[in-house]
Every structure is written in structure tokens, then in C-alpha cells.
Coordinates of C-alpha atoms in Angstrom, one line a residue:
Chain A
M20 CA 75.7 84.9 127.9
S21 CA 74.9 87.9 130.1
S22 CA 74.0 91.1 128.4
T23 CA 74.9 93.0 131.5
I24 CA 78.5 91.9 131.3
Y25 CA 78.6 92.2 127.6
R26 CA 77.5 95.9 127.8
H27 CA 79.9 96.7 130.6
E28 CA 82.8 95.0 128.8
F29 CA 82.1 96.7 125.5
R30 CA 81.8 100.1 127.2
T31 CA 85.1 99.8 129.0
R32 CA 86.9 98.9 125.7
L33 CA 85.1 101.5 123.6
K34 CA 87.8 104.2 124.0
S35 CA 90.6 101.8 123.1
V36 CA 88.7 100.7 120.0
V37 CA 88.2 104.3 118.9
I38 CA 91.9 105.1 119.3
W39 CA 93.0 101.9 117.5
S40 CA 90.6 102.5 114.7
L41 CA 91.7 106.1 114.3
A42 CA 95.3 105.1 114.3
L43 CA 94.8 102.4 111.7
T44 CA 92.8 104.7 109.5
L45 CA 95.6 107.3 109.6
L46 CA 98.1 104.6 108.9
V47 CA 96.3 103.2 105.9
V48 CA 95.3 106.5 104.4
F49 CA 98.5 108.4 104.8
F50 CA 100.7 105.5 104.0
F51 CA 98.8 104.7 100.9
A52 CA 98.8 108.4 99.9
I53 CA 102.4 108.1 98.8
F54 CA 101.5 105.3 96.4
P55 CA 101.0 107.6 93.3
V56 CA 104.6 108.7 93.7
F57 CA 105.8 105.1 93.8
A58 CA 103.7 104.1 90.9
D59 CA 104.7 107.1 88.7
Q60 CA 108.4 106.4 89.2
A61 CA 108.2 102.6 89.4
A62 CA 111.4 101.9 87.6
L63 CA 113.3 104.4 89.7
M64 CA 111.8 103.0 92.9
N65 CA 112.5 99.4 92.1
E66 CA 116.1 100.3 91.2
F67 CA 116.4 102.2 94.5
L68 CA 115.0 99.3 96.5
A69 CA 117.3 96.9 94.7
R70 CA 120.2 98.6 96.3
Y71 CA 119.1 97.6 99.7
P72 CA 120.6 94.3 101.0
R73 CA 118.6 91.3 99.9
E74 CA 118.0 90.3 103.5
L75 CA 116.4 93.6 104.4
R76 CA 114.1 93.4 101.5
A77 CA 113.2 89.8 102.4
A78 CA 112.5 90.8 106.0
F79 CA 109.9 93.3 104.9
G80 CA 108.7 90.9 102.2
M81 CA 109.6 93.5 99.5
D82 CA 111.4 91.0 97.4
R83 CA 108.0 89.4 96.7
M84 CA 105.9 92.5 96.0
D85 CA 105.8 94.9 93.2
L86 CA 105.4 98.3 94.9
A87 CA 104.3 99.8 91.6
T88 CA 100.9 97.9 91.6
V89 CA 98.0 98.9 93.8
L90 CA 97.9 95.6 95.6
G91 CA 101.7 95.2 95.8
F92 CA 101.9 98.5 97.6
Y93 CA 98.8 97.8 99.6
S94 CA 100.2 94.5 100.8
F95 CA 103.2 96.5 102.1
V96 CA 100.9 98.8 104.0
F97 CA 98.9 95.8 105.1
M98 CA 101.8 94.3 107.0
F99 CA 102.0 97.2 109.3
V100 CA 98.2 97.1 109.7
Q101 CA 98.6 93.5 110.6
L102 CA 101.2 94.3 113.2
C103 CA 98.9 96.9 114.8
L104 CA 95.9 94.5 114.7
A105 CA 98.0 91.8 116.2
I106 CA 99.0 93.9 119.2
Q107 CA 95.4 95.1 119.7
A108 CA 94.0 91.6 119.5
A109 CA 96.7 90.2 121.8
N110 CA 96.0 93.0 124.2
Y111 CA 92.3 92.3 124.4
G112 CA 93.0 88.6 124.7
F113 CA 95.6 88.9 127.5
G114 CA 93.4 91.4 129.4
L115 CA 90.1 89.7 128.9
V116 CA 90.0 87.9 132.2
S117 CA 93.4 88.7 133.8
I118 CA 92.4 92.4 134.2
E119 CA 89.7 91.3 136.7
E120 CA 92.4 89.5 138.7
S121 CA 95.1 92.1 138.6
E122 CA 92.7 94.9 139.4
L123 CA 91.1 92.6 142.0
T124 CA 87.6 92.9 140.7
A125 CA 87.2 89.2 140.1
D126 CA 85.7 88.9 143.5
F127 CA 83.0 91.3 142.6
L128 CA 82.1 89.7 139.2
L129 CA 82.3 86.1 140.2
S130 CA 80.2 86.4 143.3
K131 CA 77.3 87.5 141.1
P132 CA 74.8 84.9 140.0
V133 CA 76.4 84.1 136.7
S134 CA 78.4 81.0 135.8
R135 CA 82.0 81.1 134.7
R136 CA 81.0 80.0 131.2
Q137 CA 78.5 82.9 130.9
V138 CA 81.2 85.3 132.1
L139 CA 83.7 84.1 129.6
T140 CA 81.2 84.0 126.7
S141 CA 80.0 87.5 127.4
K142 CA 83.5 88.9 127.7
L143 CA 84.5 87.0 124.6
L144 CA 81.7 88.4 122.5
A145 CA 82.2 91.9 123.7
A146 CA 85.9 91.8 122.8
L147 CA 85.1 90.2 119.4
T148 CA 82.6 93.0 118.8
S149 CA 85.3 95.5 119.5
L150 CA 87.7 93.7 117.2
T151 CA 85.1 93.6 114.5
I152 CA 84.6 97.3 114.7
T153 CA 88.3 97.9 114.2
N154 CA 88.2 95.3 111.4
L155 CA 85.4 97.2 109.6
V156 CA 87.2 100.5 110.0
V157 CA 90.2 99.0 108.3
W158 CA 87.9 97.8 105.4
V159 CA 86.4 101.2 105.0
S160 CA 89.7 103.1 105.2
S161 CA 91.3 100.7 102.8
F162 CA 88.5 101.2 100.2
V163 CA 88.7 104.9 100.7
A164 CA 92.5 105.0 100.4
I165 CA 92.6 102.8 97.3
S166 CA 89.8 104.7 95.6
L167 CA 91.4 108.0 96.4
F168 CA 95.0 107.3 95.5
S169 CA 95.0 104.4 93.0
E170 CA 94.3 106.9 90.1
G171 CA 92.5 104.3 88.1
R172 CA 95.2 101.7 88.2
E173 CA 94.2 98.1 88.1
C174 CA 93.2 96.5 91.5
P175 CA 91.9 93.0 91.4
P176 CA 88.9 93.2 93.8
L177 CA 88.9 89.5 94.7
T178 CA 92.5 89.5 96.0
L179 CA 91.8 92.7 97.9
L180 CA 88.8 90.9 99.5
L181 CA 91.0 87.9 100.4
L182 CA 93.4 90.2 102.1
L183 CA 90.7 92.0 104.1
L184 CA 88.9 88.8 105.0
S185 CA 92.1 87.4 106.4
I186 CA 91.9 90.1 109.2
V187 CA 89.3 88.2 111.1
I188 CA 91.3 85.0 111.2
F189 CA 94.4 87.0 112.1
Q190 CA 92.7 88.8 115.0
L191 CA 91.1 85.7 116.3
F192 CA 94.5 84.0 116.4
F193 CA 96.2 86.6 118.5
F194 CA 93.1 87.1 120.7
S195 CA 92.7 83.5 121.6
V196 CA 96.4 82.7 122.0
G197 CA 96.7 85.8 124.3
L198 CA 93.7 84.6 126.2
V199 CA 95.0 81.1 126.7
I200 CA 98.4 82.3 127.8
S201 CA 96.9 84.6 130.3
L202 CA 95.1 81.7 131.8
L203 CA 98.1 79.4 131.8
V204 CA 100.3 81.7 133.8
K205 CA 99.5 82.3 137.4
R206 CA 99.1 86.0 137.3
V207 CA 99.3 88.6 134.5
R208 CA 100.5 91.8 136.3
S209 CA 100.5 94.0 133.3
V210 CA 98.9 93.3 130.0
T211 CA 100.8 95.5 127.6
P212 CA 104.2 93.8 127.8
Y213 CA 102.6 90.5 127.1
A214 CA 100.6 91.8 124.1
L215 CA 103.6 93.7 122.6
G216 CA 105.7 90.6 123.2
L217 CA 103.4 88.3 121.3
G218 CA 102.7 90.8 118.6
F219 CA 106.2 91.9 117.9
G220 CA 107.7 88.5 118.6
T221 CA 105.7 86.7 115.9
Y222 CA 106.3 89.6 113.6
V223 CA 110.1 89.4 114.0
L224 CA 109.9 85.6 113.6
S225 CA 108.1 86.1 110.3
A226 CA 110.8 88.6 109.2
F227 CA 113.5 86.2 110.2
S228 CA 111.9 83.4 108.3
G229 CA 111.9 85.7 105.3
V230 CA 115.6 86.3 105.7
F231 CA 116.6 82.7 106.2
G232 CA 113.9 81.2 104.1
D233 CA 113.4 78.9 107.0
V234 CA 110.3 76.7 106.7
T235 CA 109.8 75.7 110.4
L236 CA 109.5 79.2 111.6
E237 CA 106.6 79.8 109.2
L238 CA 104.5 77.3 111.0
I239 CA 104.3 79.3 114.2
T240 CA 103.7 82.8 113.2
P241 CA 100.4 84.0 111.8
F242 CA 102.2 86.7 109.9
K243 CA 103.3 83.9 107.7
H244 CA 100.0 82.0 107.8
L245 CA 98.4 85.1 106.3
D246 CA 101.3 86.5 104.5
A247 CA 100.1 89.5 102.4
P248 CA 102.7 89.2 99.6
Y249 CA 101.8 85.5 99.2
I250 CA 98.1 86.2 99.0
V251 CA 98.7 88.9 96.4
Q252 CA 101.0 86.8 94.3
H253 CA 98.8 83.7 94.3
A254 CA 95.4 85.4 94.6
A255 CA 94.7 82.7 97.2
Y256 CA 95.5 81.8 100.8
N257 CA 98.2 79.3 101.7
T258 CA 95.5 76.8 102.6
P259 CA 97.5 74.4 104.9
L260 CA 98.9 77.3 106.9
V261 CA 95.6 79.0 107.2
L262 CA 94.0 75.8 108.4
L263 CA 96.8 75.4 110.9
D264 CA 96.1 79.0 112.1
I265 CA 92.4 78.3 112.6
A266 CA 93.2 75.0 114.3
V267 CA 95.5 76.7 116.8
T268 CA 92.8 79.4 117.4
L269 CA 90.1 76.8 118.1
V270 CA 92.3 74.7 120.4
A271 CA 93.2 77.9 122.3
L272 CA 89.6 78.9 122.7
V273 CA 88.5 75.5 123.9
A274 CA 91.5 75.3 126.3
S275 CA 90.6 78.8 127.6
Y276 CA 87.1 77.7 128.5
W277 CA 88.4 74.6 130.2
L278 CA 91.0 76.5 132.2
Y279 CA 88.8 79.4 133.1
I280 CA 85.9 77.3 134.4
R281 CA 88.4 75.4 136.7
R282 CA 90.5 78.4 137.7
D283 CA 90.9 79.3 141.3
I284 CA 90.7 83.0 142.0
P285 CA 93.3 83.8 144.5
A286 CA 92.1 85.6 147.6
V287 CA 92.8 89.3 147.8
S288 CA 95.5 90.6 150.1
Chain B
M26 CA 81.2 81.7 146.1
S27 CA 82.9 79.2 143.8
L28 CA 86.0 81.5 143.6
I29 CA 88.1 78.5 144.4
H30 CA 87.2 74.9 143.8
P31 CA 87.1 72.2 146.4
T32 CA 90.1 69.8 146.6
S33 CA 87.8 67.3 148.3
G34 CA 84.4 67.1 150.0
S35 CA 81.2 69.0 149.1
A36 CA 79.1 71.7 150.5
R37 CA 75.4 72.6 150.3
I38 CA 73.7 75.9 150.6
F39 CA 69.9 76.2 150.5
G40 CA 70.0 72.5 149.9
K41 CA 71.9 72.9 146.7
D42 CA 75.4 71.7 145.9
V43 CA 77.7 74.6 145.7
A44 CA 79.8 73.3 142.8
A45 CA 76.8 72.4 140.6
H46 CA 74.4 75.2 141.4
G47 CA 76.7 78.1 141.9
P48 CA 74.9 80.8 140.0
E49 CA 71.5 79.8 141.5
I50 CA 72.8 80.0 145.0
R51 CA 74.6 83.3 144.4
R52 CA 71.3 84.9 143.4
D53 CA 70.4 84.9 147.1
M54 CA 73.8 85.6 148.5
G55 CA 75.4 88.9 149.3
Y56 CA 79.2 89.2 149.7
L57 CA 81.4 91.9 151.0
P58 CA 85.1 91.1 150.6
S59 CA 87.5 92.4 153.2
E60 CA 89.5 94.3 150.6
V61 CA 87.1 96.2 148.3
Y62 CA 88.2 96.8 144.8
Y63 CA 85.9 98.0 142.1
Y64 CA 86.3 99.2 138.5
E65 CA 88.3 102.4 139.2
G66 CA 87.0 104.5 136.4
M67 CA 83.3 103.9 137.2
K68 CA 81.1 106.2 139.2
V69 CA 79.5 104.9 142.4
I70 CA 76.0 104.9 140.9
D71 CA 77.1 103.2 137.7
L72 CA 78.8 100.4 139.7
L73 CA 75.8 99.9 141.9
K74 CA 73.5 99.8 138.9
Y75 CA 75.9 97.3 137.2
S76 CA 75.8 95.2 140.3
A77 CA 72.0 95.4 140.5
S78 CA 71.6 94.5 136.9
F79 CA 72.8 91.0 137.7
Y80 CA 69.7 90.3 139.7
D81 CA 66.1 89.7 138.6
C82 CA 64.6 92.1 141.1
D83 CA 64.1 95.8 140.7
C84 CA 66.6 96.9 143.3
T85 CA 66.6 100.7 142.5
Q86 CA 64.6 101.7 145.5
R87 CA 66.6 99.5 147.9
L88 CA 69.7 100.8 146.3
H89 CA 68.8 104.4 147.1
E90 CA 67.5 103.6 150.6
L91 CA 70.8 101.9 151.4
S92 CA 73.0 104.6 150.0
E93 CA 71.1 107.2 151.9
T94 CA 71.5 105.3 155.2
M95 CA 75.2 104.8 154.5
E96 CA 75.6 108.5 153.3
L97 CA 77.1 107.5 150.0
E98 CA 78.0 110.1 147.4
M99 CA 76.7 108.6 144.3
N100 CA 78.4 110.7 141.7
R101 CA 82.0 110.3 142.7
R102 CA 84.4 108.1 140.9
I103 CA 85.5 104.9 142.6
S104 CA 89.1 105.9 142.3
D105 CA 88.5 109.1 144.3
L106 CA 87.0 107.3 147.2
S107 CA 88.7 106.7 150.5
Y108 CA 89.0 103.2 151.9
G109 CA 86.0 103.7 154.2
N110 CA 83.9 105.0 151.4
K111 CA 84.8 102.1 149.2
K112 CA 83.7 99.9 152.0
K113 CA 80.4 101.6 152.1
V114 CA 80.0 101.0 148.4
G115 CA 80.7 97.4 149.1
I116 CA 78.1 97.2 151.8
V117 CA 75.4 98.7 149.6
Q118 CA 76.5 96.5 146.8
G119 CA 76.3 93.4 149.0
L120 CA 72.8 94.2 150.3
L121 CA 71.0 95.8 147.5
H122 CA 69.4 92.6 146.1
S123 CA 68.0 91.6 149.5
P124 CA 70.0 88.4 149.8
K125 CA 69.0 85.6 152.1
L126 CA 72.5 84.8 153.1
L127 CA 75.2 87.4 153.7
F128 CA 78.9 87.0 153.9
L129 CA 80.7 89.9 155.5
D130 CA 84.5 89.8 155.7
E131 CA 85.9 92.5 158.0
P132 CA 83.0 94.8 157.1
T133 CA 83.7 97.5 159.6
A134 CA 87.3 98.3 158.7
G135 CA 87.7 101.9 157.6
L136 CA 84.2 102.9 158.9
D137 CA 84.0 105.6 161.5
P138 CA 82.2 104.7 164.8
L139 CA 78.9 106.4 163.7
M140 CA 78.8 104.5 160.5
Q141 CA 79.7 101.3 162.2
R142 CA 76.6 101.8 164.4
K143 CA 74.4 102.4 161.4
F144 CA 75.9 99.4 159.7
F145 CA 75.2 97.2 162.7
N146 CA 71.6 98.4 162.8
L147 CA 71.3 97.6 159.2
I148 CA 72.7 94.1 159.8
R149 CA 70.3 93.6 162.7
E150 CA 67.4 94.6 160.6
E151 CA 68.4 92.2 157.9
N152 CA 68.8 89.5 160.5
A153 CA 65.3 90.2 161.9
R154 CA 64.0 89.7 158.3
G155 CA 65.4 86.2 158.5
V156 CA 68.7 86.7 156.8
T157 CA 71.6 84.5 157.9
V158 CA 74.7 86.6 158.3
F159 CA 78.2 85.3 158.4
F160 CA 80.4 87.9 160.0
S161 CA 84.1 87.5 160.1
S162 CA 86.1 89.9 162.1
H163 CA 89.3 90.4 164.0
I164 CA 87.6 92.9 166.3
L165 CA 86.0 90.4 168.7
G166 CA 84.2 93.1 170.6
E167 CA 81.9 93.7 167.7
V168 CA 81.4 90.0 167.1
Q169 CA 80.3 89.7 170.7
R170 CA 77.9 92.6 170.4
L171 CA 76.4 91.5 167.1
C172 CA 76.5 87.7 166.7
T173 CA 74.5 85.0 168.3
R174 CA 76.7 82.0 167.4
V175 CA 80.5 82.1 167.1
G176 CA 82.9 79.8 165.4
I177 CA 86.6 79.9 166.1
I178 CA 89.0 78.7 163.4
R179 CA 92.5 77.8 164.3
E180 CA 95.0 76.9 161.6
G181 CA 92.2 76.2 159.1
R182 CA 90.2 73.9 161.4
I183 CA 87.1 74.8 163.3
V184 CA 87.9 74.4 167.0
E185 CA 84.7 75.7 168.4
I186 CA 81.2 76.5 167.3
S187 CA 78.8 77.5 169.9
D188 CA 76.3 80.1 171.1
I189 CA 78.2 83.1 172.4
R190 CA 76.1 83.1 175.7
T191 CA 76.8 79.5 176.4
L192 CA 80.4 79.9 175.5
Q193 CA 80.7 82.7 178.0
R194 CA 78.7 80.9 180.7
N195 CA 80.5 77.6 180.4
N196 CA 83.8 79.2 180.5
Y197 CA 85.8 80.5 183.4
K198 CA 84.7 83.6 185.4
K199 CA 86.9 86.5 186.1
V200 CA 86.9 87.3 189.8
R201 CA 88.3 90.3 191.5
V202 CA 88.0 90.7 195.3
T203 CA 89.3 93.6 197.4
A204 CA 89.4 92.9 201.2
E205 CA 91.5 93.2 204.2
R206 CA 93.9 90.5 205.2
L207 CA 93.7 88.9 201.8
N208 CA 96.4 86.8 200.2
A209 CA 96.9 84.3 197.4
A210 CA 96.3 81.4 199.7
S211 CA 92.8 82.7 200.6
F212 CA 91.4 81.3 197.4
D213 CA 93.2 78.0 197.3
L214 CA 90.4 76.2 195.5
P215 CA 90.4 73.7 192.6
G216 CA 89.6 75.5 189.3
V217 CA 91.4 78.7 190.2
T218 CA 94.0 79.8 187.8
N219 CA 96.0 82.9 187.0
M220 CA 96.1 84.1 190.5
Q221 CA 97.4 87.6 191.0
T222 CA 97.6 89.7 194.2
D223 CA 98.0 93.4 194.0
N224 CA 97.9 95.5 197.1
G225 CA 95.0 93.9 198.9
T226 CA 93.2 92.9 195.7
V227 CA 93.2 89.4 194.2
H228 CA 92.3 88.6 190.6
F229 CA 91.9 85.1 189.4
F230 CA 90.1 83.0 186.9
F231 CA 87.7 80.4 188.2
K232 CA 86.0 77.5 186.5
G233 CA 83.7 75.3 188.5
D234 CA 80.9 75.8 191.1
I235 CA 80.8 79.5 191.8
N236 CA 79.2 78.9 195.2
M237 CA 82.6 77.8 196.5
V238 CA 84.1 81.1 195.7
L239 CA 81.2 83.0 197.2
Q240 CA 81.6 81.1 200.4
R241 CA 85.2 82.0 200.6
I242 CA 84.4 85.6 199.9
G243 CA 81.9 85.5 202.7
E244 CA 84.6 84.8 205.2
F245 CA 86.1 88.2 204.6
Q246 CA 85.1 91.8 205.2
V247 CA 84.9 92.7 201.5
A248 CA 85.4 96.2 200.2
D249 CA 84.7 95.5 196.6
V250 CA 84.0 92.4 194.4
T251 CA 83.3 91.8 190.8
I252 CA 82.6 88.6 189.0
E253 CA 82.6 88.9 185.3
E254 CA 82.1 86.7 182.3
P255 CA 85.2 86.7 180.1
T256 CA 85.1 88.7 176.8
L257 CA 85.1 86.8 173.6
E258 CA 88.6 88.0 173.1
E259 CA 89.8 86.3 176.2
I260 CA 88.0 83.1 175.2
F261 CA 89.5 83.3 171.8
M262 CA 93.0 83.7 173.3
H263 CA 92.3 80.7 175.4
Y264 CA 91.9 78.6 172.3
Y265 CA 95.2 79.8 170.9
E266 CA 97.2 79.2 174.0

């Protein structure tokens, strides 16, 4: 661990963290601000939603959530939060070491007296700090939004806590999978398409698996591993899927170290 | 540098294995890549400080000395710098921790002649302090001026390592004689190659006992004569022919 790299990495990502955090705060607060309307006219809303095709509702998980309850509505918001967090985490994961290569600064960094392991650990911790800041911002803005707009309606704190705690696992998954993919391919030219691909791709998979009720798809998308409607309905995680999620994350992290330490940095030019 | 890993064999620097002790070795190594790329958004001073912070020493003074010598503008952004200026950042960055071993890959590209001279002086000073300098360049004139030993690599293999002086001495000589009644047959000696006659002047390359050429020259009424050592460039071309 090199505090020098850690500080540098953290500083370069600071702006992005602020922007993501702001965007997520706005998303949570404004989205949740329409909750009172939903709750007041719950019957009307549910009837209105029932007119949509069943598949569409399934794709958004709306068939399994009651938008008239605080957590039902919050889990609807939470899915969009998850999508943003997925893209952010995947972005950091893909860019973590590949940016040094695409911007040709790897020569500079790796000719310094630090080992590859130290480089990766410092970068990893810096990125995780950034993700944790965003995570905390989501916690705070969720609490604020719920206390502002729930108007005294019932909100089981334990389930809310479960939802918010799932963010860490969720972020780590996208981060580590992004990282390992960036190390498996020869060269990542641009990070954003990869990150968007991974984020949206898994989201769409999860939506499809909602439409078809297909079990196999659930296994590969973390949107299903940590499905907000499921957590709210059962007030618990889907343990086997969460364990699978964590296992994939750990394997990806270990593989990333293994690959990065052995990686040949192509000569510039 | 441990940027790439060996497919076979091993190498030792300062008596330490490069694969096992990379970070330790790199502490005393300075490196200037041929293409300099740095974090575009950073200011020069921030980049240099970042670079310095990797080393145990307090390099601030050396940092400022060097940037003053290289006339570096510290408060500009890396992205605003020209190629030559980036190169200067690279030079300062490679030297600021007073390394014992320096790797310079095409260091003079993009530098104006005045800067090149300053840079050469800097390298000579470092060398006088006992620093080993590896200097790679396509401009063989500067290699000839600066280096003591030269290695020639052809298709990935070292074909020659030797002292520049011995290399020049043991190689052929370039001879040019201007005299009356001269023709190509006048220097019909073993070891003469590349004979060219041009309006009473003969040029040729000679390898062997130079006295034999001098004797022949003595037989003529000579207007002008030069006997030169070949430049490194000519020697280099010789290896590639």
C-alpha cells in the first residue's frame, strides 16, 4: 500500500464522485417526492398500473411491489439507484488500471519503486473509498427523502437497512468484475462503453428474467442477486444468490491480482 | 523496469535479481521513456512532486535545481505543454531522486540545440558523480559525443559492445588524397575498399597497416590529404550491411 498512489488516485476521482453523488441524491429525493401522491391515491394508481401489460410490469419488478407503501415505492426508486451505482462501480473497475495503459502513464507509475501488488492495492482502496462515499451519500439522501415524504407512514427500519447494506455488495460486484475484464482483454481503449455495457447489460438481463421468469438468467445478474422487491417482500436477502454474488466478487478480485502482477505493459509507440 | 516479464533467463542489477527485487532496484533507477506521457490534467509541479513522493529522499531542492536548469515552467498544465517541454518534465522527473542508474530512451528528441547542450552537461555531471547512464538514440552523432561504450543491437541481438574509441580505431580509416597523376590503380593495396576517383581526388576506406598507405602517398606530389576515423554512424551502417 502506497499512500502516495492512494492520495493521487483518490484526488483524480474526486470530481466524478461528487457528480455521481449529487446525481444520486437528486434521483432519490425527487423521485421519492412523488411518493405522497402515489400513497394518497393508492387504489387509483394500482388500477392504473394494472392496465399496463403484465410483461412490462414484470420487467420493472412492479408486479411484486406495492407502490403505496414506503418501502414498496422506495424499492422502485432503488432499482434506478442500483443502475447508476452499477455503472459508476463498473466505470471505476474498468478504468482502475486500464486508464494508465490507454493514457500511456503506466510507464511512469511502474518505473517507480513500488511493486505491482502495492500499486493495485492502493488503487483498489482509493476506488473503494470513492465508492463508499457515494454509498454513504445514498444512505443519507434515502433517510432524508423517506423522513421528508413518508408522512408518517410505516417503514420497517430493518428492511430498509437490508436494502441499503446491499449497496456495498452490489458495488463490489461491478467493480471487481469490471476490473478483471479490463485485465483479461488486451487493451481497453475507452472505459465508458465497457462500463455502460456491463451496467445496462446486467440490468436488461434482470428485466428479461422478470418477463420470462427464467431461473438461469437470475444467476448471472447482480440486479437479481440483490433484487429490491425480493428483499422488501421477504425482509431478507436471497441467501444463495447473495453468496454467489460474493463468491464471484472474490474470485474476480483474486484473479485481478494474479493477472495484474503478471501483466506485460506494452511499450509505448 | 519490470514492465514486461522475462520469457526466459534472468538479469541482475546492483547484484539483485530484477524479477524478485524490482521495487528495491527501481529506487536507485531513473527512467526517461522515449514517448513521454503524463497525467494530462496535472500541473508540472504537482506531477514532479507526485514523482518525488515515491522516493525516501527529500528531493525538493534537487527538483528546483533541475527545473531551473531545464527552464521548466512549473505552473503549466501537462496538457498545454509541447513535446519538447514534456520531454523536459521527463528529464527532471527521471533525475530528481539522484538515481545511480539512468535509462534514457531518445532523450533529446524535441529539445532545441541549446537545451540539448544543457542536457548533455547535466548527464556528464551525473556521470562524473558515478552514475551509470544507458543512452539509447538514433542520432549517432550525440552518442559518439557523449558515450564511452557503445552497443549495437541488430534484430534484437547485441552484435557489438565495445569502447567507442577502440571501435573507431580498429575499424577502417577513411582516406582522401588529392594529387596529380592519380588514379584508382595507385592504391591497389589489400584492405582497400570503396574506391572512388573524382577529378584527381581518390577516396577509399582502408583497413590494415596505415604505413602502407602512407608510403604510397609519399610517391606522389600531394596537394591535400585527410585520413579520418569513421563516424559511429558509418560503423553502425557497416553492421547492418
